[in-house]
Structures are given as structure tokens and as C-alpha cells.
CSV table of C-alpha atoms in Angstrom, one decimal:
chain,number,residue,atom,x,y,z
A,68,MET,CA,100.5,157.7,132.6
A,69,GLN,CA,103.1,158.9,130.1
A,70,ALA,CA,101.0,157.3,127.3
A,71,TRP,CA,97.9,159.2,128.6
A,72,ARG,CA,99.9,162.4,128.6
A,73,LEU,CA,101.0,161.9,125.0
A,74,PHE,CA,97.3,161.3,124.0
A,75,ARG,CA,96.1,164.5,125.8
A,76,GLY,CA,99.0,166.4,124.2
A,77,LEU,CA,97.6,165.9,120.8
A,78,ASP,CA,95.5,168.7,119.4
A,79,ARG,CA,92.0,168.1,117.9
A,80,THR,CA,93.3,167.7,114.3
A,81,GLN,CA,96.0,165.2,115.3
A,82,ARG,CA,93.5,163.1,117.2
A,83,ALA,CA,90.9,163.2,114.3
A,84,THR,CA,93.8,162.3,111.7
A,85,PHE,CA,94.9,159.3,113.8
A,86,ILE,CA,91.4,158.0,114.5
A,87,ALA,CA,90.7,158.1,110.8
A,88,CYS,CA,93.9,156.2,109.9
A,89,PHE,CA,93.3,153.7,112.6
A,90,LEU,CA,89.8,153.1,111.5
A,91,GLY,CA,90.8,152.9,107.9
A,92,TRP,CA,93.1,150.0,108.6
A,93,ALA,CA,90.8,148.4,111.1
A,94,LEU,CA,87.9,148.3,108.7
A,95,ASP,CA,90.2,147.2,105.9
A,96,ALA,CA,91.2,144.2,108.0
A,97,PHE,CA,87.5,143.8,109.0
A,98,ASP,CA,86.6,143.4,105.4
A,99,PHE,CA,89.3,141.0,104.6
A,100,PHE,CA,88.5,138.7,107.6
A,101,LEU,CA,84.8,138.5,106.7
A,102,LEU,CA,85.5,136.1,103.9
A,103,THR,CA,87.5,133.7,106.2
A,104,PHE,CA,84.3,133.2,108.3
A,105,VAL,CA,82.1,132.1,105.3
A,106,ILE,CA,84.4,130.0,103.2
A,107,LEU,CA,82.1,126.9,103.6
A,108,PRO,CA,78.8,128.6,102.8
A,109,ILE,CA,80.3,130.3,99.7
A,110,GLY,CA,81.7,126.9,98.5
A,111,LYS,CA,78.4,125.2,99.1
A,112,GLU,CA,76.4,127.8,97.1
A,113,PHE,CA,78.8,127.8,94.1
A,114,GLY,CA,79.5,124.1,94.3
A,115,ARG,CA,83.2,124.7,95.1
A,116,THR,CA,85.7,123.0,97.5
A,117,VAL,CA,87.4,124.8,100.5
A,118,ALA,CA,90.6,124.9,98.4
A,119,ASP,CA,88.8,126.5,95.5
A,120,VAL,CA,87.4,129.2,97.8
A,121,GLY,CA,90.8,129.7,99.3
A,122,TRP,CA,91.9,131.2,96.0
A,123,ALA,CA,89.7,134.2,96.9
A,124,ILE,CA,91.9,134.8,99.8
A,125,ALA,CA,95.1,134.1,97.9
A,126,LEU,CA,94.2,136.5,95.1
A,127,THR,CA,93.5,139.2,97.6
A,128,LEU,CA,96.9,138.7,99.1
A,129,MET,CA,98.7,138.6,95.7
A,130,MET,CA,97.1,141.9,94.6
A,131,ARG,CA,98.1,143.8,97.7
A,132,PRO,CA,101.5,145.0,96.3
A,133,VAL,CA,99.8,146.3,93.2
A,134,GLY,CA,97.6,148.4,95.4
A,135,ALA,CA,100.5,149.5,97.6
A,136,PHE,CA,102.4,150.7,94.5
A,137,LEU,CA,99.4,152.4,92.7
A,138,PHE,CA,97.9,154.2,95.6
A,139,GLY,CA,101.4,154.9,97.1
A,140,LEU,CA,102.3,156.8,94.0
A,141,LEU,CA,99.0,158.7,94.1
A,142,GLY,CA,99.8,159.5,97.7
A,143,ASP,CA,103.1,160.9,96.9
A,144,ARG,CA,101.9,162.8,93.9
A,145,PHE,CA,98.6,164.3,95.1
A,146,GLY,CA,98.8,164.1,98.9
A,147,ARG,CA,97.8,161.5,101.4
A,148,ARG,CA,94.2,162.6,102.2
A,149,LEU,CA,92.4,162.3,98.7
A,150,PRO,CA,93.9,159.0,97.6
A,151,LEU,CA,93.1,157.6,101.1
A,152,MET,CA,89.4,158.6,100.6
A,153,ILE,CA,89.4,157.1,97.1
A,154,ASP,CA,91.1,153.9,98.4
A,155,ILE,CA,88.5,153.5,101.2
A,156,ILE,CA,85.6,154.0,98.7
A,157,PHE,CA,87.2,151.6,96.3
A,158,TYR,CA,87.6,148.7,98.7
A,159,SER,CA,84.2,149.3,100.2
A,160,VAL,CA,82.6,149.1,96.8
A,161,MET,CA,84.4,145.9,95.9
A,162,GLU,CA,83.2,144.5,99.2
A,163,LEU,CA,79.5,145.4,98.5
A,164,LEU,CA,79.7,144.0,95.0
A,165,THR,CA,81.0,140.7,96.4
A,166,ALA,CA,77.6,140.4,98.0
A,167,PHE,CA,75.9,140.3,94.6
A,168,ALA,CA,78.4,138.1,92.8
A,169,PRO,CA,76.4,135.9,90.4
A,170,ASN,CA,79.0,133.2,90.1
A,171,PHE,CA,82.4,132.1,91.4
A,172,THR,CA,84.4,133.6,88.7
A,173,VAL,CA,83.0,137.0,89.3
A,174,LEU,CA,83.6,136.6,93.1
A,175,LEU,CA,87.2,135.8,92.3
A,176,ILE,CA,87.7,138.9,90.2
A,177,LEU,CA,86.0,141.1,92.9
A,178,ARG,CA,88.3,139.7,95.6
A,179,ALA,CA,91.3,140.3,93.5
A,180,LEU,CA,90.1,144.0,93.0
A,181,TYR,CA,89.5,144.3,96.7
A,182,GLY,CA,93.1,143.2,97.3
A,183,ILE,CA,94.3,146.3,95.4
A,184,GLY,CA,92.3,148.5,97.7
A,185,MET,CA,93.5,146.6,100.8
A,186,GLY,CA,97.1,147.0,99.7
A,187,GLY,CA,96.8,150.7,99.2
A,188,GLU,CA,95.3,151.6,102.5
A,189,TRP,CA,98.2,150.8,104.9
A,190,GLY,CA,100.8,152.9,103.2
A,191,LEU,CA,98.6,155.9,102.8
A,192,GLY,CA,97.2,155.7,106.4
A,193,ALA,CA,100.5,155.1,108.1
A,194,SER,CA,102.2,157.8,106.3
A,195,LEU,CA,99.4,160.3,107.1
A,196,ALA,CA,99.3,159.2,110.8
A,197,MET,CA,103.0,159.4,111.4
A,198,GLU,CA,103.4,162.7,109.6
A,199,SER,CA,100.6,164.3,111.6
A,200,LEU,CA,101.9,163.2,115.1
A,201,PRO,CA,104.7,164.9,117.1
A,202,ALA,CA,107.9,162.9,117.0
A,203,LYS,CA,107.7,162.0,120.7
A,204,ALA,CA,104.2,160.3,120.2
A,205,ARG,CA,105.1,158.3,117.2
A,206,GLY,CA,106.1,155.1,118.9
A,207,LEU,CA,103.0,154.8,121.1
A,208,PHE,CA,100.6,155.5,118.2
A,209,SER,CA,102.4,153.3,115.7
A,210,GLY,CA,101.8,150.4,118.1
A,211,ILE,CA,98.1,151.3,118.3
A,212,LEU,CA,97.8,151.9,114.7
A,213,GLN,CA,99.2,148.5,113.7
A,214,GLN,CA,96.8,146.7,116.1
A,215,GLY,CA,93.9,148.0,113.9
A,216,TYR,CA,94.5,144.7,112.2
A,217,ALA,CA,93.6,142.6,115.2
A,218,PHE,CA,90.7,145.0,116.1
A,219,GLY,CA,89.3,144.5,112.6
A,220,TYR,CA,89.4,140.7,113.1
A,221,LEU,CA,87.5,141.0,116.4
A,222,LEU,CA,85.0,143.2,114.7
A,223,ALA,CA,84.6,140.7,111.9
A,224,ALA,CA,83.9,138.0,114.4
A,225,ILE,CA,81.2,140.1,116.1
A,226,VAL,CA,79.4,141.1,112.8
A,227,TYR,CA,79.5,137.5,111.7
A,228,TRP,CA,77.9,136.4,114.8
A,229,ILE,CA,75.1,139.0,114.6
A,230,VAL,CA,74.5,139.2,110.7
A,231,PHE,CA,75.3,135.7,109.4
A,232,PRO,CA,72.5,133.8,111.0
A,233,TYR,CA,69.9,136.1,109.6
A,234,PHE,CA,71.2,137.3,106.3
A,235,GLY,CA,73.8,134.7,105.2
A,236,TRP,CA,77.2,135.3,103.6
A,237,ARG,CA,75.8,137.9,101.2
A,238,GLY,CA,74.4,140.0,104.0
A,239,LEU,CA,77.7,139.9,105.6
A,240,PHE,CA,79.4,141.6,102.6
A,241,VAL,CA,76.6,144.2,102.5
A,242,ALA,CA,77.7,145.1,106.0
A,243,GLY,CA,81.3,145.1,104.8
A,244,ALA,CA,80.6,148.3,102.9
A,245,MET,CA,80.4,150.3,106.1
A,246,PRO,CA,83.9,151.7,105.8
A,247,ALA,CA,82.7,154.0,103.0
A,248,PHE,CA,81.1,156.2,105.7
A,249,LEU,CA,84.6,156.9,107.0
A,250,VAL,CA,85.2,159.1,104.0
A,251,ILE,CA,82.6,161.6,105.3
A,252,TYR,CA,84.6,161.8,108.5
A,253,ILE,CA,87.9,162.2,106.7
A,254,ARG,CA,86.5,164.9,104.4
A,255,ALA,CA,85.2,166.9,107.4
A,256,ARG,CA,87.8,166.5,110.0
A,257,VAL,CA,91.2,165.4,108.5
A,258,PRO,CA,93.5,168.0,106.6
A,259,GLU,CA,96.3,167.1,104.3
A,260,SER,CA,99.7,166.1,105.8
A,261,ARG,CA,101.8,169.2,106.4
A,262,ALA,CA,104.9,167.0,105.7
A,263,TRP,CA,103.7,166.4,102.1
A,264,LYS,CA,105.1,168.9,99.6
A,265,LYS,CA,103.6,169.1,96.1
A,266,PRO,CA,106.3,167.9,93.6
A,267,GLU,CA,107.8,171.0,92.0
A,268,LYS,CA,109.6,169.1,89.2
A,269,ASP,CA,108.5,166.3,86.9
A,270,PHE,CA,107.0,163.7,89.3
A,271,ALA,CA,108.1,160.7,87.4
A,272,THR,CA,111.7,161.9,87.1
A,273,VAL,CA,111.9,162.6,90.8
A,274,THR,CA,110.4,159.4,91.8
A,275,ILE,CA,112.6,157.3,89.6
A,276,SER,CA,115.8,159.0,90.7
A,277,THR,CA,114.8,158.9,94.4
A,278,PHE,CA,113.9,155.2,94.1
A,279,ARG,CA,117.3,154.4,92.5
A,280,ARG,CA,119.1,156.1,95.4
A,281,ALA,CA,117.0,154.3,97.9
A,282,LEU,CA,117.1,150.8,96.2
A,283,PRO,CA,119.7,149.2,98.6
A,284,LEU,CA,117.5,150.4,101.5
A,285,PHE,CA,114.3,149.3,99.8
A,286,ILE,CA,115.7,145.8,99.2
A,287,TYR,CA,116.8,145.6,103.0
A,288,VAL,CA,113.3,146.7,104.1
A,289,VAL,CA,111.6,144.2,101.9
A,290,LEU,CA,113.8,141.5,103.5
A,291,LEU,CA,113.0,142.8,106.9
A,292,MET,CA,109.2,142.8,106.1
A,293,THR,CA,109.4,139.3,104.7
A,294,ALA,CA,110.8,138.1,108.0
A,295,PHE,CA,108.1,140.1,109.9
A,296,ASN,CA,105.4,138.5,107.8
A,297,TYR,CA,106.9,135.0,108.1
A,298,MET,CA,106.8,135.6,111.8
A,299,SER,CA,103.2,136.5,112.1
A,300,HIS,CA,102.0,133.8,109.5
A,301,GLY,CA,104.4,131.3,111.2
A,302,THR,CA,103.0,131.8,114.6
A,303,GLN,CA,99.3,132.1,113.6
A,304,ASP,CA,98.2,130.3,110.4
A,305,LEU,CA,98.6,126.6,111.7
A,306,TYR,CA,98.4,127.3,115.4
A,307,GLN,CA,94.7,126.5,115.6
A,308,THR,CA,95.3,123.3,113.5
A,309,PHE,CA,98.1,122.3,116.1
A,310,LEU,CA,95.7,123.0,118.9
A,311,GLU,CA,92.9,120.8,117.4
A,312,THR,CA,95.0,117.9,115.9
A,313,GLN,CA,97.8,117.5,118.3
A,314,ARG,CA,96.4,118.9,121.6
A,315,GLY,CA,92.8,117.7,121.0
A,316,LEU,CA,91.1,121.0,122.0
A,317,ALA,CA,87.4,121.5,121.3
A,318,VAL,CA,86.0,124.3,119.3
A,319,ASN,CA,85.1,126.4,122.4
A,320,GLN,CA,88.7,125.8,123.8
A,321,LYS,CA,90.3,126.8,120.5
A,322,ALA,CA,88.1,130.0,120.5
A,323,ILE,CA,89.2,130.8,124.0
A,324,VAL,CA,92.8,130.5,123.1
A,325,GLY,CA,92.3,132.6,120.0
A,326,ILE,CA,90.5,135.4,121.7
A,327,ILE,CA,93.1,135.5,124.5
A,328,TYR,CA,96.0,135.7,122.2
A,329,ALA,CA,94.3,138.4,120.0
A,330,PHE,CA,94.2,140.5,123.2
A,331,GLY,CA,97.9,139.7,123.8
A,332,ALA,CA,98.6,141.0,120.4
A,333,ILE,CA,96.8,144.3,120.9
A,334,CYS,CA,98.5,144.8,124.2
A,335,GLY,CA,102.0,143.8,123.0
A,336,GLY,CA,101.8,146.1,119.9
A,337,THR,CA,100.8,149.1,122.0
A,338,ILE,CA,103.4,148.6,124.7
A,339,PHE,CA,106.3,147.8,122.5
A,340,GLY,CA,105.4,150.7,120.2
A,341,HIS,CA,105.6,153.1,123.1
A,342,LEU,CA,108.8,151.5,124.5
A,343,SER,CA,110.5,151.9,121.1
A,344,GLN,CA,110.3,155.7,121.8
A,345,SER,CA,113.0,155.4,124.5
A,346,TRP,CA,114.7,152.1,123.5
A,347,GLY,CA,115.0,152.8,119.9
A,348,ARG,CA,113.1,151.0,117.0
A,349,ARG,CA,115.7,148.3,116.3
A,350,ARG,CA,116.4,147.5,119.9
A,351,ALA,CA,112.8,147.2,120.7
A,352,ILE,CA,112.2,144.8,117.7
A,353,VAL,CA,115.2,142.7,118.7
A,354,ILE,CA,114.1,142.4,122.3
A,355,ALA,CA,110.6,141.3,121.2
A,356,ALA,CA,112.0,138.8,118.9
A,357,ILE,CA,114.4,137.4,121.4
A,358,CYS,CA,111.5,137.0,124.0
A,359,GLY,CA,109.5,135.3,121.4
A,360,LEU,CA,112.3,132.9,120.7
A,361,ILE,CA,112.5,132.1,124.4
A,362,LEU,CA,108.7,131.6,124.7
A,363,ILE,CA,108.6,128.9,122.0
A,364,PRO,CA,108.7,125.8,124.5
A,365,ILE,CA,105.6,127.1,126.5
A,366,TRP,CA,103.9,128.1,123.3
A,367,VAL,CA,103.8,124.7,121.6
A,368,PHE,CA,105.1,122.0,124.1
A,369,SER,CA,103.0,122.9,127.2
A,370,PRO,CA,101.0,119.9,128.3
A,371,GLY,CA,97.9,121.6,129.6
A,372,LEU,CA,95.4,124.2,128.3
A,373,SER,CA,96.2,126.7,131.0
A,374,LEU,CA,99.9,126.9,129.9
A,375,LEU,CA,98.9,126.8,126.2
A,376,ILE,CA,96.7,129.9,126.9
A,377,ILE,CA,99.5,131.7,128.6
A,378,GLY,CA,102.0,130.7,125.9
A,379,GLY,CA,99.6,132.0,123.2
A,380,PHE,CA,99.0,135.2,124.9
A,381,LEU,CA,102.7,135.9,125.5
A,382,MET,CA,103.8,134.8,122.0
A,383,GLN,CA,101.4,137.0,120.3
A,384,PHE,CA,102.3,139.8,122.7
A,385,MET,CA,105.9,139.5,121.5
A,386,VAL,CA,105.1,139.0,117.8
A,387,GLN,CA,102.7,141.9,117.6
A,388,GLY,CA,104.9,143.8,120.0
A,389,ALA,CA,107.6,143.8,117.2
A,390,TRP,CA,104.9,144.6,114.6
A,391,GLY,CA,103.7,147.6,116.5
A,392,ILE,CA,107.1,149.3,115.6
A,393,VAL,CA,106.7,148.7,111.9
A,394,PRO,CA,104.6,151.8,111.0
A,395,VAL,CA,106.9,154.3,112.6
A,396,HIS,CA,110.1,152.5,111.7
A,397,LEU,CA,109.3,152.2,108.0
A,398,ASN,CA,108.0,155.8,107.8
A,399,GLU,CA,111.3,157.1,109.6
A,400,LEU,CA,113.5,155.1,107.1
A,401,SER,CA,111.6,156.2,104.0
A,402,PRO,CA,112.7,159.0,101.7
A,403,PRO,CA,110.4,161.9,102.1
A,404,ALA,CA,109.5,162.0,98.4
A,405,LEU,CA,108.3,158.3,98.6
A,406,ARG,CA,106.9,158.1,102.1
A,407,SER,CA,103.5,157.0,100.9
A,408,THR,CA,104.9,154.4,98.4
A,409,PHE,CA,108.0,153.1,100.1
A,410,PRO,CA,106.7,151.7,103.4
A,411,GLY,CA,103.5,150.2,101.9
A,412,LEU,CA,105.1,148.6,99.0
A,413,ALA,CA,107.8,147.0,101.1
A,414,TYR,CA,105.2,145.9,103.6
A,415,GLN,CA,103.0,144.2,100.9
A,416,LEU,CA,105.9,142.6,99.1
A,417,GLY,CA,107.1,141.0,102.3
A,418,ASN,CA,103.6,139.7,102.8
A,419,PHE,CA,103.6,138.4,99.2
A,420,PHE,CA,107.0,136.6,99.7
A,421,ALA,CA,105.9,135.1,103.1
A,422,ALA,CA,102.5,133.7,101.7
A,423,ASN,CA,103.8,130.2,101.7
A,424,ALA,CA,104.5,130.1,105.5
A,425,ALA,CA,101.7,127.7,106.3
A,426,VAL,CA,102.7,125.3,103.4
A,427,VAL,CA,106.3,125.2,104.7
A,428,GLU,CA,105.1,124.5,108.2
A,429,ALA,CA,102.7,121.8,107.0
A,430,LYS,CA,105.5,120.1,105.0
A,431,LEU,CA,107.7,120.3,108.1
A,432,ALA,CA,105.1,118.6,110.2
A,433,GLN,CA,104.8,115.8,107.6
A,434,THR,CA,108.5,115.3,107.7
A,435,PHE,CA,108.9,115.3,111.5
A,436,ARG,CA,106.0,113.0,112.4
A,437,GLY,CA,105.0,112.3,116.0
A,438,ALA,CA,102.9,109.8,117.9
A,439,ASN,CA,101.1,107.3,115.9
A,440,ASN,CA,103.1,108.6,112.8
A,441,GLN,CA,100.9,111.8,112.8
A,442,PRO,CA,102.2,115.0,111.6
A,443,ASP,CA,104.2,116.8,114.4
A,444,TYR,CA,102.9,120.4,114.2
A,445,ALA,CA,104.5,121.3,117.6
A,446,LYS,CA,108.0,120.5,116.4
A,447,ALA,CA,107.3,122.1,112.9
A,448,LEU,CA,106.0,125.3,114.5
A,449,ALA,CA,108.9,125.5,116.9
A,450,VAL,CA,111.6,125.0,114.2
A,451,PHE,CA,110.0,127.4,111.8
A,452,ALA,CA,109.4,130.1,114.4
A,453,ALA,CA,112.8,129.8,115.9
A,454,THR,CA,114.4,130.1,112.4
A,455,ILE,CA,112.4,133.3,111.7
A,456,PHE,CA,113.0,134.9,115.0
A,457,ILE,CA,116.8,134.4,114.6
A,458,ALA,CA,116.6,135.9,111.1
A,459,LEU,CA,114.5,138.9,112.3
A,460,ILE,CA,116.9,139.6,115.1
A,461,ILE,CA,119.8,139.7,112.7
A,462,LEU,CA,118.0,141.8,110.1
A,463,ALA,CA,116.8,144.3,112.7
A,464,ALA,CA,120.1,144.6,114.4
A,465,VAL,CA,122.1,145.4,111.1
A,466,GLY,CA,119.6,148.0,109.9
A,467,ARG,CA,119.5,151.7,110.3
A,468,GLU,CA,117.9,153.7,113.1
A,469,GLU,CA,116.1,156.8,112.4
A,470,ARG,CA,114.2,157.3,115.7
A,471,GLY,CA,112.8,160.8,116.0
A,472,LYS,CA,113.6,161.8,112.4
A,473,GLU,CA,111.9,165.1,111.5
A,474,PHE,CA,109.3,164.8,108.8
């Protein structure tokens, strides 16, 4: 009921701004996940292996910090609204051009450029959304905003199901240009953030001096976001592999588990984001991480499908519960002059440093070995997740709390 009252308490402009920022992030994720559904068809057309096509995903991830830095600076210099529109058009155009890639090299270049756009969206959208909301509503809407990523995955799955059988992978990327139409809505309905102030002095001088003062905090936030990204990658990337190879689940059973834990993620992010408004950002993150740590046995060691489904739902409820606090926590920690750059760059650097999570877990599985000398993914996932949960608990506990900070 309180959540509904918070939503009803927003004025028309605040609602329009939040909807635009949510859709910007959700459609960004939608464009990213489209590629993951068509790795095999792309490889077949260009005569490439799965590992080769995997570089298209890797290049996207590697270029995200570049986008966060470039578009973040634009957001701090010229305001959030215009750079956000430019960013959405940019990544939509890169998505559309991917549909017409004449060869594999061009496709890789386009996916790298798309990564710049993907990296720029989160920082711009999160800062615009959080600055436009009343302080008492930030926690709830932070949780909803972050789950745009999960919503984007579900949307990509639906579009793949509808479009791919008739138009192939190229038709899928044509559909991926849809986010460009969001710019029309932003231009018509979304004003500039009132918290943004046009720099009165030399922008470069102010930015450099502010960043120098905030450097220790920035390093801490990058470490925090590295732990966050290790947590999400560590509980997601090889979980489907574990279900197939070690639990022997069929494709439809794996799909059921995946869909259910995606809904767990959406619920967890929204609920914990809202709870952080009363508990505090750090405390809510710590509680979610502790609960995730406790849930590890049911998550990977359950003998039956029913318990695995419950474990998957609850684990992603806690993982994304902690993640739901990230937009508001990082924006409250950020120096005002760098609020478009600071959160987004820290987020994307954390994602960059945690990109090897699946590799580490795979090597752990090879080390542990289980029945018939097969890789023990259950033990590998359990050890990795436990280590990361403990690291996140410590990092969140020692950090600063800025709940309710005025923008």
C-alpha cells in the first residue's frame, strides 16, 4: 500500500521521467540480449564457431566503460536529457546496422560501438530518474529501475520467439532499433533534471578537481560494483550449465527454472529497493547478501526439480534485491558535479573487472570434480558465490550511508 501511495504521489512529469528512464535501460538490455539468442545462426552464416561469435558479446562488455565515461561527461556538461536522447539513438542505430553487417569483422565493429551506447545509458538514466524523484520514493523506484534489465531479457525472449522463425537473425536486429522511438517520448514529455546545474567555471577544471577529491570514494565504489557484478555473473552465467550437466534437466525444465528465477529477480529488486528506504542502503544490501549466502545449499545442492526452482527463485530474489539498491545508493554517494559520470563509470568498470566470473567458476569445477570424474559445478558455484557474498557484505558494511541526501 505504501508503495502505491508513493507512485500516486508522483506528479505527471516525475512519472513520465521515470518511465522514460526505465524504458531506456530495459530496451538497452533488450538490444543486448537479442544477440545471445542467435549466436549459432550468426556463426553458421559467417562460418564461425560459438567462441568466435562470443567475441561480439565480449567486445560489447569491454566497451561499456568507454560509453559510461564519454556519455557521463556529456551528461554532467550539457544536462541529462539531451545526451540520453543521443545515446538511445546511437545504440539503436548500431543495433539496426548490425542487421546489415556484410561480414563478421563488420559485425564485431558494430557490436563494439553498440557497447559504447549501452555503457552510456545507465549512468544518464539513473541520474535523471533519481534526481527527478522525491527523496522518500527513491528506494522503491531504484529497485524498479534496475529490474529494467530483467524486463529487457524477457522482452528479448518474446521478440525472438515471434520474429526469428520468420525473419531470421537479421530481422531480429531490425526489431532491435525500436528504442529509437523512445526519443520522441523523451523530447515531448521529459524535462531536464532540476538538480543539474550548468557549469559556471571551466568544465574540465571543475571535473578534474572534483574527481581528485572523490578518488578514494570512487575506488571504493568500483570495488563495491566489482563485487556486485561478480555476484550476479557468479549466480547466473553457469547456472544453466549446472542444471543441464549435473542435474540432467531437459531444455523445457531449464526454461522453467530460468523464467521463474527471472521473476524472482524482478520481485527482489523492487522489494529490497523499497525496504532500503527505511532500513538504509548499506543495511539492506548486507541483509540481502547474508540471505543469499544462507540460500546456497538449496540453490545448488537440492536433489529435486521443485527445490531447485525454489532455490533459484529465492537466490535471484536476494541477488537482484541487493542490485535494486544500486541506482539510488550510487547516486546518493556521487559528487553532484559528477552524478552522470561517477555512478555509471563505477558500475561499468565493476562489470569489466568481473567479466571473468564464468571462467573462474569453470576452472573451479574442473578442479573439484564430482561423480565419474566430471566437473563439479555445484561445488564450484557454491564456493564462488559464498566468497563473493562475504566480500560484498564486508564492502557494503564499511561504506558510507547517504540515504535521503538532497540533490
